[in-house]
CSV table of C-alpha atoms in Angstrom, one decimal:
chain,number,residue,atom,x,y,z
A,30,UNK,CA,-10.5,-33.0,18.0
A,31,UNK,CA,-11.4,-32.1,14.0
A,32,UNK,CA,-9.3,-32.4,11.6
A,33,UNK,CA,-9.3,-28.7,10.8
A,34,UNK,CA,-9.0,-28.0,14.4
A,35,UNK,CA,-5.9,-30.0,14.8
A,36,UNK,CA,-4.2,-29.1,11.7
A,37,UNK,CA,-4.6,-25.1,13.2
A,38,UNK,CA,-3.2,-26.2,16.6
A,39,UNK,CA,0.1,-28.1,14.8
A,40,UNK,CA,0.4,-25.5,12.0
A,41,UNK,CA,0.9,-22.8,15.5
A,42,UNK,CA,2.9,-25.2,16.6
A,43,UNK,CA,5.1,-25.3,13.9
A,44,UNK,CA,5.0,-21.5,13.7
A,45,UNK,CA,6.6,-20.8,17.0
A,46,UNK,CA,8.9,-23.3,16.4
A,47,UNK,CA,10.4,-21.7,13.2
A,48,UNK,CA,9.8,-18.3,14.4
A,49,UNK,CA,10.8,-18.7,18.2
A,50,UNK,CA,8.7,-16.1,18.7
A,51,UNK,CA,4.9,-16.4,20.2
A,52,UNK,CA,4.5,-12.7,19.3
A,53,UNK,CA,5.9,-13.4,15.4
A,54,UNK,CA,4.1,-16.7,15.5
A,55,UNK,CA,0.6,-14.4,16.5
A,56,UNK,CA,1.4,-12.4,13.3
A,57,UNK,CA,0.4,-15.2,11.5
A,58,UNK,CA,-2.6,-16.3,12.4
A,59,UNK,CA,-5.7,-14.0,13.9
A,60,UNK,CA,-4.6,-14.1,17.7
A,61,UNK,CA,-2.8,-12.4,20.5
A,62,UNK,CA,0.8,-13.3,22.0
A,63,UNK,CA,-1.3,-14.3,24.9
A,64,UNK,CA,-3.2,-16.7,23.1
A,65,UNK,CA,-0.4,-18.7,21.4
A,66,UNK,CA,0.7,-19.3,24.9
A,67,UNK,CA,-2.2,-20.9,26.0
A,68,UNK,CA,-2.7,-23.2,22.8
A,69,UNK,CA,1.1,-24.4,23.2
A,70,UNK,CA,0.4,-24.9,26.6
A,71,UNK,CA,-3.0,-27.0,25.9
A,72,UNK,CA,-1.0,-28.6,23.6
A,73,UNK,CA,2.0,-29.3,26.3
A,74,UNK,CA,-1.0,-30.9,28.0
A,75,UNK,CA,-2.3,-32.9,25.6
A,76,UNK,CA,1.1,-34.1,24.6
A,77,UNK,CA,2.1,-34.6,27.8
A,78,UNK,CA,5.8,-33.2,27.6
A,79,UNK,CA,7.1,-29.5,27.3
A,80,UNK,CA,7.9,-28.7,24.0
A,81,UNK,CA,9.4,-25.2,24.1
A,82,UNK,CA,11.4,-23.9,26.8
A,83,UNK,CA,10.6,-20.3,27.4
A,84,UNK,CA,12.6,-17.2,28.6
A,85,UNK,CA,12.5,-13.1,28.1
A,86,UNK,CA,14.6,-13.6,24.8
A,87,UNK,CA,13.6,-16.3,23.1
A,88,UNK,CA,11.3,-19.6,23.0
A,89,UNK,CA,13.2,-22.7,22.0
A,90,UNK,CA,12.3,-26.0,21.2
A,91,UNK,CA,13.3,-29.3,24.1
A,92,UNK,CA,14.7,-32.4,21.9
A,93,UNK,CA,10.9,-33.5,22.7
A,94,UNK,CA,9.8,-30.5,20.6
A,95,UNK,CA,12.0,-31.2,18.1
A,96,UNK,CA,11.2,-34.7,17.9
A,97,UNK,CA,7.6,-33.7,17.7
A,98,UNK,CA,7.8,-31.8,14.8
A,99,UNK,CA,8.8,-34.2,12.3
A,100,UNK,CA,5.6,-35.7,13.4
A,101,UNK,CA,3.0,-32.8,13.4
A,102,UNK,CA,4.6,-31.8,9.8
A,103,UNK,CA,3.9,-35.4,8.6
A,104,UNK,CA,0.7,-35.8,10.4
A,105,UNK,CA,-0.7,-32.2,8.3
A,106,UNK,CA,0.6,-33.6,5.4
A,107,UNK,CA,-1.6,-36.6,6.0
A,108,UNK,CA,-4.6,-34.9,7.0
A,109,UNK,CA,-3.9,-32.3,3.4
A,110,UNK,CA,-3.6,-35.7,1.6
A,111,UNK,CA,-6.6,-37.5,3.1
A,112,UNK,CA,-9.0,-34.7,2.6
A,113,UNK,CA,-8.1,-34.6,-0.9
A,114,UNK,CA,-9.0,-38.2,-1.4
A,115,UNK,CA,-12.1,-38.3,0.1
A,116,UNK,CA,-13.2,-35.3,-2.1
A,117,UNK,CA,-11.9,-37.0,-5.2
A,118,UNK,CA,-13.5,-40.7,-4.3
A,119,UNK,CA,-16.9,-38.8,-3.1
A,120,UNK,CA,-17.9,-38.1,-6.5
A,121,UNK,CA,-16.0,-38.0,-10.4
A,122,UNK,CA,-15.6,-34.1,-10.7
A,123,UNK,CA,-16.0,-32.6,-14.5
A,124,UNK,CA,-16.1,-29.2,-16.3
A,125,UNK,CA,-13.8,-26.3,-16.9
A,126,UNK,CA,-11.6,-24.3,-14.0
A,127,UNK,CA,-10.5,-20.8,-15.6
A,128,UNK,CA,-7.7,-19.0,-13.7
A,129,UNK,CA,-5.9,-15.5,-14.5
A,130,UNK,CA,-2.3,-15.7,-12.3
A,131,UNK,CA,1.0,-13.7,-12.5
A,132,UNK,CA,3.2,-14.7,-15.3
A,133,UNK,CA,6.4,-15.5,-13.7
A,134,UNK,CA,4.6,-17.4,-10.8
A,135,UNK,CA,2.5,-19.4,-13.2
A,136,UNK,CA,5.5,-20.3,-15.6
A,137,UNK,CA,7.7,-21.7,-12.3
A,138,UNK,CA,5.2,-23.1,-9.6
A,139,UNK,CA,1.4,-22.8,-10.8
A,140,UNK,CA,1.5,-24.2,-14.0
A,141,UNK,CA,3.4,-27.7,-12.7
A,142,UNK,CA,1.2,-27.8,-10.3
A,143,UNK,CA,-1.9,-28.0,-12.3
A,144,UNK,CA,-0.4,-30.5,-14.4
A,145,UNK,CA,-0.7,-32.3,-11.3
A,146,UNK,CA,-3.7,-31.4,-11.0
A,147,UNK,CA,-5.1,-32.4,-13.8
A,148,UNK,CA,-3.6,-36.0,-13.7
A,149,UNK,CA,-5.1,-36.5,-10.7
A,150,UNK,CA,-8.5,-35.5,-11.7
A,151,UNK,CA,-9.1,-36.5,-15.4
A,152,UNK,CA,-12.3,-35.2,-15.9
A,153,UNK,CA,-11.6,-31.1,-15.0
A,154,UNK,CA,-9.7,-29.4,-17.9
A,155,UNK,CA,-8.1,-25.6,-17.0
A,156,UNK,CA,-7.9,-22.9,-18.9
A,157,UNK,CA,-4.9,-20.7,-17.6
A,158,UNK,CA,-4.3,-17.6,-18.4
A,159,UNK,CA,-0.4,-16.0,-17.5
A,160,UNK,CA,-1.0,-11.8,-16.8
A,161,UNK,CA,1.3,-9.0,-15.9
A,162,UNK,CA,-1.3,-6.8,-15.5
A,163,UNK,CA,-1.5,-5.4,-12.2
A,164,UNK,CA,-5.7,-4.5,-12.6
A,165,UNK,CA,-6.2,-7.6,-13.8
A,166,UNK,CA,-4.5,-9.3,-11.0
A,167,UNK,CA,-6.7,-7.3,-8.5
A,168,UNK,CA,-9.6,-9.4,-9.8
A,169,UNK,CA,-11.4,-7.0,-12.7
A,170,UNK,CA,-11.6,-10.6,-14.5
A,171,UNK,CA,-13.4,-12.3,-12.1
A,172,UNK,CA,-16.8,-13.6,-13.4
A,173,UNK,CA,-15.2,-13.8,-17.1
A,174,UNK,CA,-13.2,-16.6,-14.8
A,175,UNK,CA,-13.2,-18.2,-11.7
A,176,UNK,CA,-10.2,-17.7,-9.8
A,177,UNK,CA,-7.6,-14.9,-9.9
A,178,UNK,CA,-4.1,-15.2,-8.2
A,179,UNK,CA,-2.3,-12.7,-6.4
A,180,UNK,CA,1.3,-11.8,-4.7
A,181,UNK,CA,1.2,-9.0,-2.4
A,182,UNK,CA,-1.5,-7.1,-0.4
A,183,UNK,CA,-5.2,-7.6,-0.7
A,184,UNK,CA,-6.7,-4.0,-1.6
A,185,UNK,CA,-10.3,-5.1,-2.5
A,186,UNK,CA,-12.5,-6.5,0.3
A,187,UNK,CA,-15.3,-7.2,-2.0
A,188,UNK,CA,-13.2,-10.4,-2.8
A,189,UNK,CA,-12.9,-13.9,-1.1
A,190,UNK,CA,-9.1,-14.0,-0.2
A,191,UNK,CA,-7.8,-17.9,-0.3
A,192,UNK,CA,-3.8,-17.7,1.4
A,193,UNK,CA,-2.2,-20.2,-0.4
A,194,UNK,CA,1.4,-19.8,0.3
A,195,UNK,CA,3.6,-16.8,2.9
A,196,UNK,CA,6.0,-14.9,0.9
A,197,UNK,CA,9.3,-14.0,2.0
A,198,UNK,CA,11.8,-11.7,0.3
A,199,UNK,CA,15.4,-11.6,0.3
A,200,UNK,CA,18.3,-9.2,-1.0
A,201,UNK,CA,21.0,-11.0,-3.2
A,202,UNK,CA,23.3,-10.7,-5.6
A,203,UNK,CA,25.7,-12.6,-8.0
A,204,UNK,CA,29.3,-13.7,-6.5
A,205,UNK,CA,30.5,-11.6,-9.2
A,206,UNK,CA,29.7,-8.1,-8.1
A,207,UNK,CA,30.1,-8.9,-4.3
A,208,UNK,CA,33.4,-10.2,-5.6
A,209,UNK,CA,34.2,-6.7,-7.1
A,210,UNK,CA,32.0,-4.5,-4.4
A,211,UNK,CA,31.9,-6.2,-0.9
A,212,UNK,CA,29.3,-7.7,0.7
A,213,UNK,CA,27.3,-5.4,2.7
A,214,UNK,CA,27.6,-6.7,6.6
A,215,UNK,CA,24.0,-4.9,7.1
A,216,UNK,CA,20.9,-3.3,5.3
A,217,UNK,CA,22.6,0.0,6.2
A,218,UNK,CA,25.0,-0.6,4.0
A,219,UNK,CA,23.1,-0.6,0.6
A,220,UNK,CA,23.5,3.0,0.2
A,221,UNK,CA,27.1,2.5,-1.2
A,222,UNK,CA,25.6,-0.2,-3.5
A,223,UNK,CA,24.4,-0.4,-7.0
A,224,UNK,CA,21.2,-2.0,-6.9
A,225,UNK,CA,17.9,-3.0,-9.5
A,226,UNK,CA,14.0,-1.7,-8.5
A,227,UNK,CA,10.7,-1.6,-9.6
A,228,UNK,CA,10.0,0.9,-11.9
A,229,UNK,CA,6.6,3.3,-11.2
A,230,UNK,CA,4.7,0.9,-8.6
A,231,UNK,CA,7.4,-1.2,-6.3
A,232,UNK,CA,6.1,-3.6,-4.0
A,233,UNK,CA,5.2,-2.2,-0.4
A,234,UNK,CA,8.4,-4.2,1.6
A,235,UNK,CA,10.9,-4.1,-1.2
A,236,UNK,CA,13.7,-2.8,0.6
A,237,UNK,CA,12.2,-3.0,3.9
A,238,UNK,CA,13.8,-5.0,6.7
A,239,UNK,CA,14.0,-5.5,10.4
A,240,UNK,CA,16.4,-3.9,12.1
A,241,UNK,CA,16.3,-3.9,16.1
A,242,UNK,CA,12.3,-5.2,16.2
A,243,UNK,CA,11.6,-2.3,13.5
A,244,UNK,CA,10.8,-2.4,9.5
A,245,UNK,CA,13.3,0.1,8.2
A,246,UNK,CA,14.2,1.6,4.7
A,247,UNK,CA,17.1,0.7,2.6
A,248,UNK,CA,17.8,0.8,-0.7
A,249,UNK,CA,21.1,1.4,-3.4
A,250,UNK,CA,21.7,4.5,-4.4
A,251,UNK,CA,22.3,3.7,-7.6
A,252,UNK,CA,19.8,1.7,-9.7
A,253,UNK,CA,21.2,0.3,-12.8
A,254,UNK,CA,18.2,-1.0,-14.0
A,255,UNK,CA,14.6,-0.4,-13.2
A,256,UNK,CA,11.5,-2.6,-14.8
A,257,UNK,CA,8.1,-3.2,-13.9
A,258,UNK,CA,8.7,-7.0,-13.9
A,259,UNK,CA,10.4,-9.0,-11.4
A,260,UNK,CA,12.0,-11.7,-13.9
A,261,UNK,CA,13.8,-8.7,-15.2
A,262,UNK,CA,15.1,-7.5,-12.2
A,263,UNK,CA,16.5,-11.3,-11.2
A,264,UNK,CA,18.3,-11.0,-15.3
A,265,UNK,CA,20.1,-7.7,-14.2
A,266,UNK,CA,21.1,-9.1,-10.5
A,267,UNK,CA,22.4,-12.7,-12.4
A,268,UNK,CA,24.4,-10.3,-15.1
A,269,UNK,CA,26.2,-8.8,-12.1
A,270,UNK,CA,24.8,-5.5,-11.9
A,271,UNK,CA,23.7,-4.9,-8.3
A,272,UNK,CA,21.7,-6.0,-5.6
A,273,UNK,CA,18.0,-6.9,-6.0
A,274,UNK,CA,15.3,-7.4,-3.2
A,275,UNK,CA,12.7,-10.5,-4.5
A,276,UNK,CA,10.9,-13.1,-3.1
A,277,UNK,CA,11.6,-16.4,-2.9
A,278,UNK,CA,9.6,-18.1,-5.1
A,279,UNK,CA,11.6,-16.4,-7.9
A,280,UNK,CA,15.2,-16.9,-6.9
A,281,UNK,CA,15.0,-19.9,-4.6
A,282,UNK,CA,16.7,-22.2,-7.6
A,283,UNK,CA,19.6,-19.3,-8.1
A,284,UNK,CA,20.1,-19.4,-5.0
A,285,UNK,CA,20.8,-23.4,-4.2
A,286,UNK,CA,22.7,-23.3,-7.6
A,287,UNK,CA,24.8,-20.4,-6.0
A,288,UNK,CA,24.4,-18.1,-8.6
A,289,UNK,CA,23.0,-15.7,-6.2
A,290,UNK,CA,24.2,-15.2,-2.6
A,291,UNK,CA,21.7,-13.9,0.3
A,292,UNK,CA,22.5,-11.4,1.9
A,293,UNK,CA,21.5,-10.3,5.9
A,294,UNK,CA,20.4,-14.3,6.3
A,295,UNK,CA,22.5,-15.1,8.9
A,296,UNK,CA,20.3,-16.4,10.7
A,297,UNK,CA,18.2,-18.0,8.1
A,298,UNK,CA,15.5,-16.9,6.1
A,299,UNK,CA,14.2,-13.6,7.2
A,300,UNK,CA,10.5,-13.2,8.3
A,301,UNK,CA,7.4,-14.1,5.9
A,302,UNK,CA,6.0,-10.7,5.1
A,303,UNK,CA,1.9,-10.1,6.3
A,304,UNK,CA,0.6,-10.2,2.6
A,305,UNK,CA,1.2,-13.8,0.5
A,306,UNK,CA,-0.1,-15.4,-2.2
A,307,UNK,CA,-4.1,-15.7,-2.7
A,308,UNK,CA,-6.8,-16.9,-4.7
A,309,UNK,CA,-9.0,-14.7,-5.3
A,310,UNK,CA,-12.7,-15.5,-6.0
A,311,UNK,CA,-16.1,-13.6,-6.1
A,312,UNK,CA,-18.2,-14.1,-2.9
A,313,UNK,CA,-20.8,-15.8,-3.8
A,314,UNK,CA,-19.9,-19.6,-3.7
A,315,UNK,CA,-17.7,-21.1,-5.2
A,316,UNK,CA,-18.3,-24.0,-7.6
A,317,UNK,CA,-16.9,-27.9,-6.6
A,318,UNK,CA,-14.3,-27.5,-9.2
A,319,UNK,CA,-12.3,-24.4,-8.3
A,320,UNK,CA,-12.9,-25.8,-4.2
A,321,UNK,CA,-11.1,-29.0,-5.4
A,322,UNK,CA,-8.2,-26.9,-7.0
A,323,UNK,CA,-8.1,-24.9,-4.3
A,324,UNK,CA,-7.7,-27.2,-1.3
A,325,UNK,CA,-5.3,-29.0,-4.5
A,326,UNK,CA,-3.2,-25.9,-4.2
A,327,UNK,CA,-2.9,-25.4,-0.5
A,328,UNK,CA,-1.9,-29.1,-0.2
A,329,UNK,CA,0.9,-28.0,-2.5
A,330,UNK,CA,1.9,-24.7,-1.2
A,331,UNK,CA,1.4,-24.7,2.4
A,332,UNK,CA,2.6,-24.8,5.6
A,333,UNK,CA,5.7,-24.0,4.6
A,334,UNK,CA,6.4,-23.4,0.5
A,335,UNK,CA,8.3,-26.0,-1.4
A,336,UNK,CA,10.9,-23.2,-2.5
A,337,UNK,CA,11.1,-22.3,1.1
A,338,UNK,CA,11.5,-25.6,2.7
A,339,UNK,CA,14.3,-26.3,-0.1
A,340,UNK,CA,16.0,-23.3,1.2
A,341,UNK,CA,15.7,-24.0,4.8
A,342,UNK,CA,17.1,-27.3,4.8
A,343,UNK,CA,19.7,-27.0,1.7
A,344,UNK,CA,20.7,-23.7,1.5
A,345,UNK,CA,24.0,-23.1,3.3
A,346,UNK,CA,23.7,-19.0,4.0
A,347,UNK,CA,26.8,-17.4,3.1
């Protein structure tokens, strides 16, 4: 089996598992319920052990499963790892990466990470370039430089998509206003809240969630504050004025610190939404440099996000 082949068949794998859900698990990845099934079972096979036991409701992991896990998420992390170094050792890459990304991203995960980067490969410089420009983010840059980053959906098919990293989105709030207002049992509560949103453009599943297998609508009535940046929208939820709806990467931190509080997470983290994070590129090929960032970049973002997997296993959901 390929590398590439195997790190697909234990990233599904790992899918179901956190989804418990073949049908979920399928809305990751360009196949049917149907065809989940048969990979986990010709993985079963391989294996030589069940690894899920299956039912009308649910599909949970046997302690085999479990056990296996740990080792398909070290073994991808190998492979990520081992790729990388046999691009670096194959040759002594040089020249200039330029990248446009979204300001707030860049300033909390993109920017670290190629300072990484960049240790790790001392002949590349970058030239990086922090936007709020929603054109620019759709790639009107791209030729001026080389890769362009983007959160949300893709809207231009004349551009190669790279997913680097699943976003998920969460309502919260400080402990001080759910101190003074309640905490809303369920998303059809937020009516009688105060809340913070997107001013002109909002992003196409803020205030969307899953109730009863469907995405439904809920929002505050009242918006105290309304910006067309997210960072300003996490300010006004951390000064107590209402609940906000944002995604992870931003308010992962505040949220292990315990200066927000989840809300509707009882059952962990809620469902990665179908757009994500990309690198955007024109098609023509790609140049060695930005390929070497880019598999750099997936290696850091992916399976499962940093800010995520901090969540998952530290964050005890009020």
């Amino acid at each position: 089996m390929s590398p590439d082949i195997l790190t697909e068949q234990l990233s599904l794998f790992l899918d179901v598992l956190e989804t418990g859900s073949f049908s979920a698990a399928a809305r990751r990845h360009p196949l049917t319920p149907s065809a989940v099934a048969r990979r986990i079972d010709s993985l079963e096979s391989a294996v030589g052990s069940r690894l899920f036991s299956r039912s009308t409701h649910a599909v949970r992991p046997t302690p085999a499963g479990k056990a296996f896990a740990e080792r398909a998420r070290r073994i991808i992390e190998e492979l990520r790892l081992a790729r990388a170094e046999a691009v670096s050792l194959s040759n002594a890459p040089e020249g200039l990466i330029r990248i446009d990304a979204p300001a707030a991203f860049g300033r909390r995960h993109l920017a670290p990470a190629i300072a990484d980067f960049l240790v790790a490969y001392p002949g590349l410089d970058v030239q990086l370039r922090l936007i709020d420009s929603f054109v620019d983010l759709h790639g009107s840059h791209l030729g001026e430089v080389d890769l362009v980053l983007r959160a949300g959906p893709l809207a231009d098919t004349r551009l190669v998509a790279t997913p680097l990293a699943y976003m998920v989105r969460i309502a919260c709030a400080s402990p001080a206003y759910l101190a003074s207002r309640g905490v809303p049992a369920c998303p059809s509560e937020l009516p009688d809240h105060d809340g913070l949103d997107w001013d002109g453009l909002a992003p196409p599943f803020a205030w969307r969630f899953n109730v009863d297998g469907q995405a439904r609508l809920y929002r505050p009535a009242r918006m105290r504050m309304a910006a067309n940046n997210a960072e300003t929208l996490l300010f006004g939820a951390l000064a107590g004025l209402g609940v906000a709806h944002l995604p992870t990467w931003l308010i992962s931190d505040y949220l292990l610190r315990g200066e927000l509080l989840p809300l509707f997470c009882q059952n962990g983290l809620p469902e990665p939404e179908t757009s994500g994070i990309y690198a955007l590129r024109l098609e023509h090929e790609t140049n060695s440099r930005s390929r070497l960032l880019l598999e750099f970049l997936k290696s850091r973002f992916s399976p499962v996000p940093p800010w995520d997997l901090a969540l998952r296993s530290e964050l005890r959901w009020q």
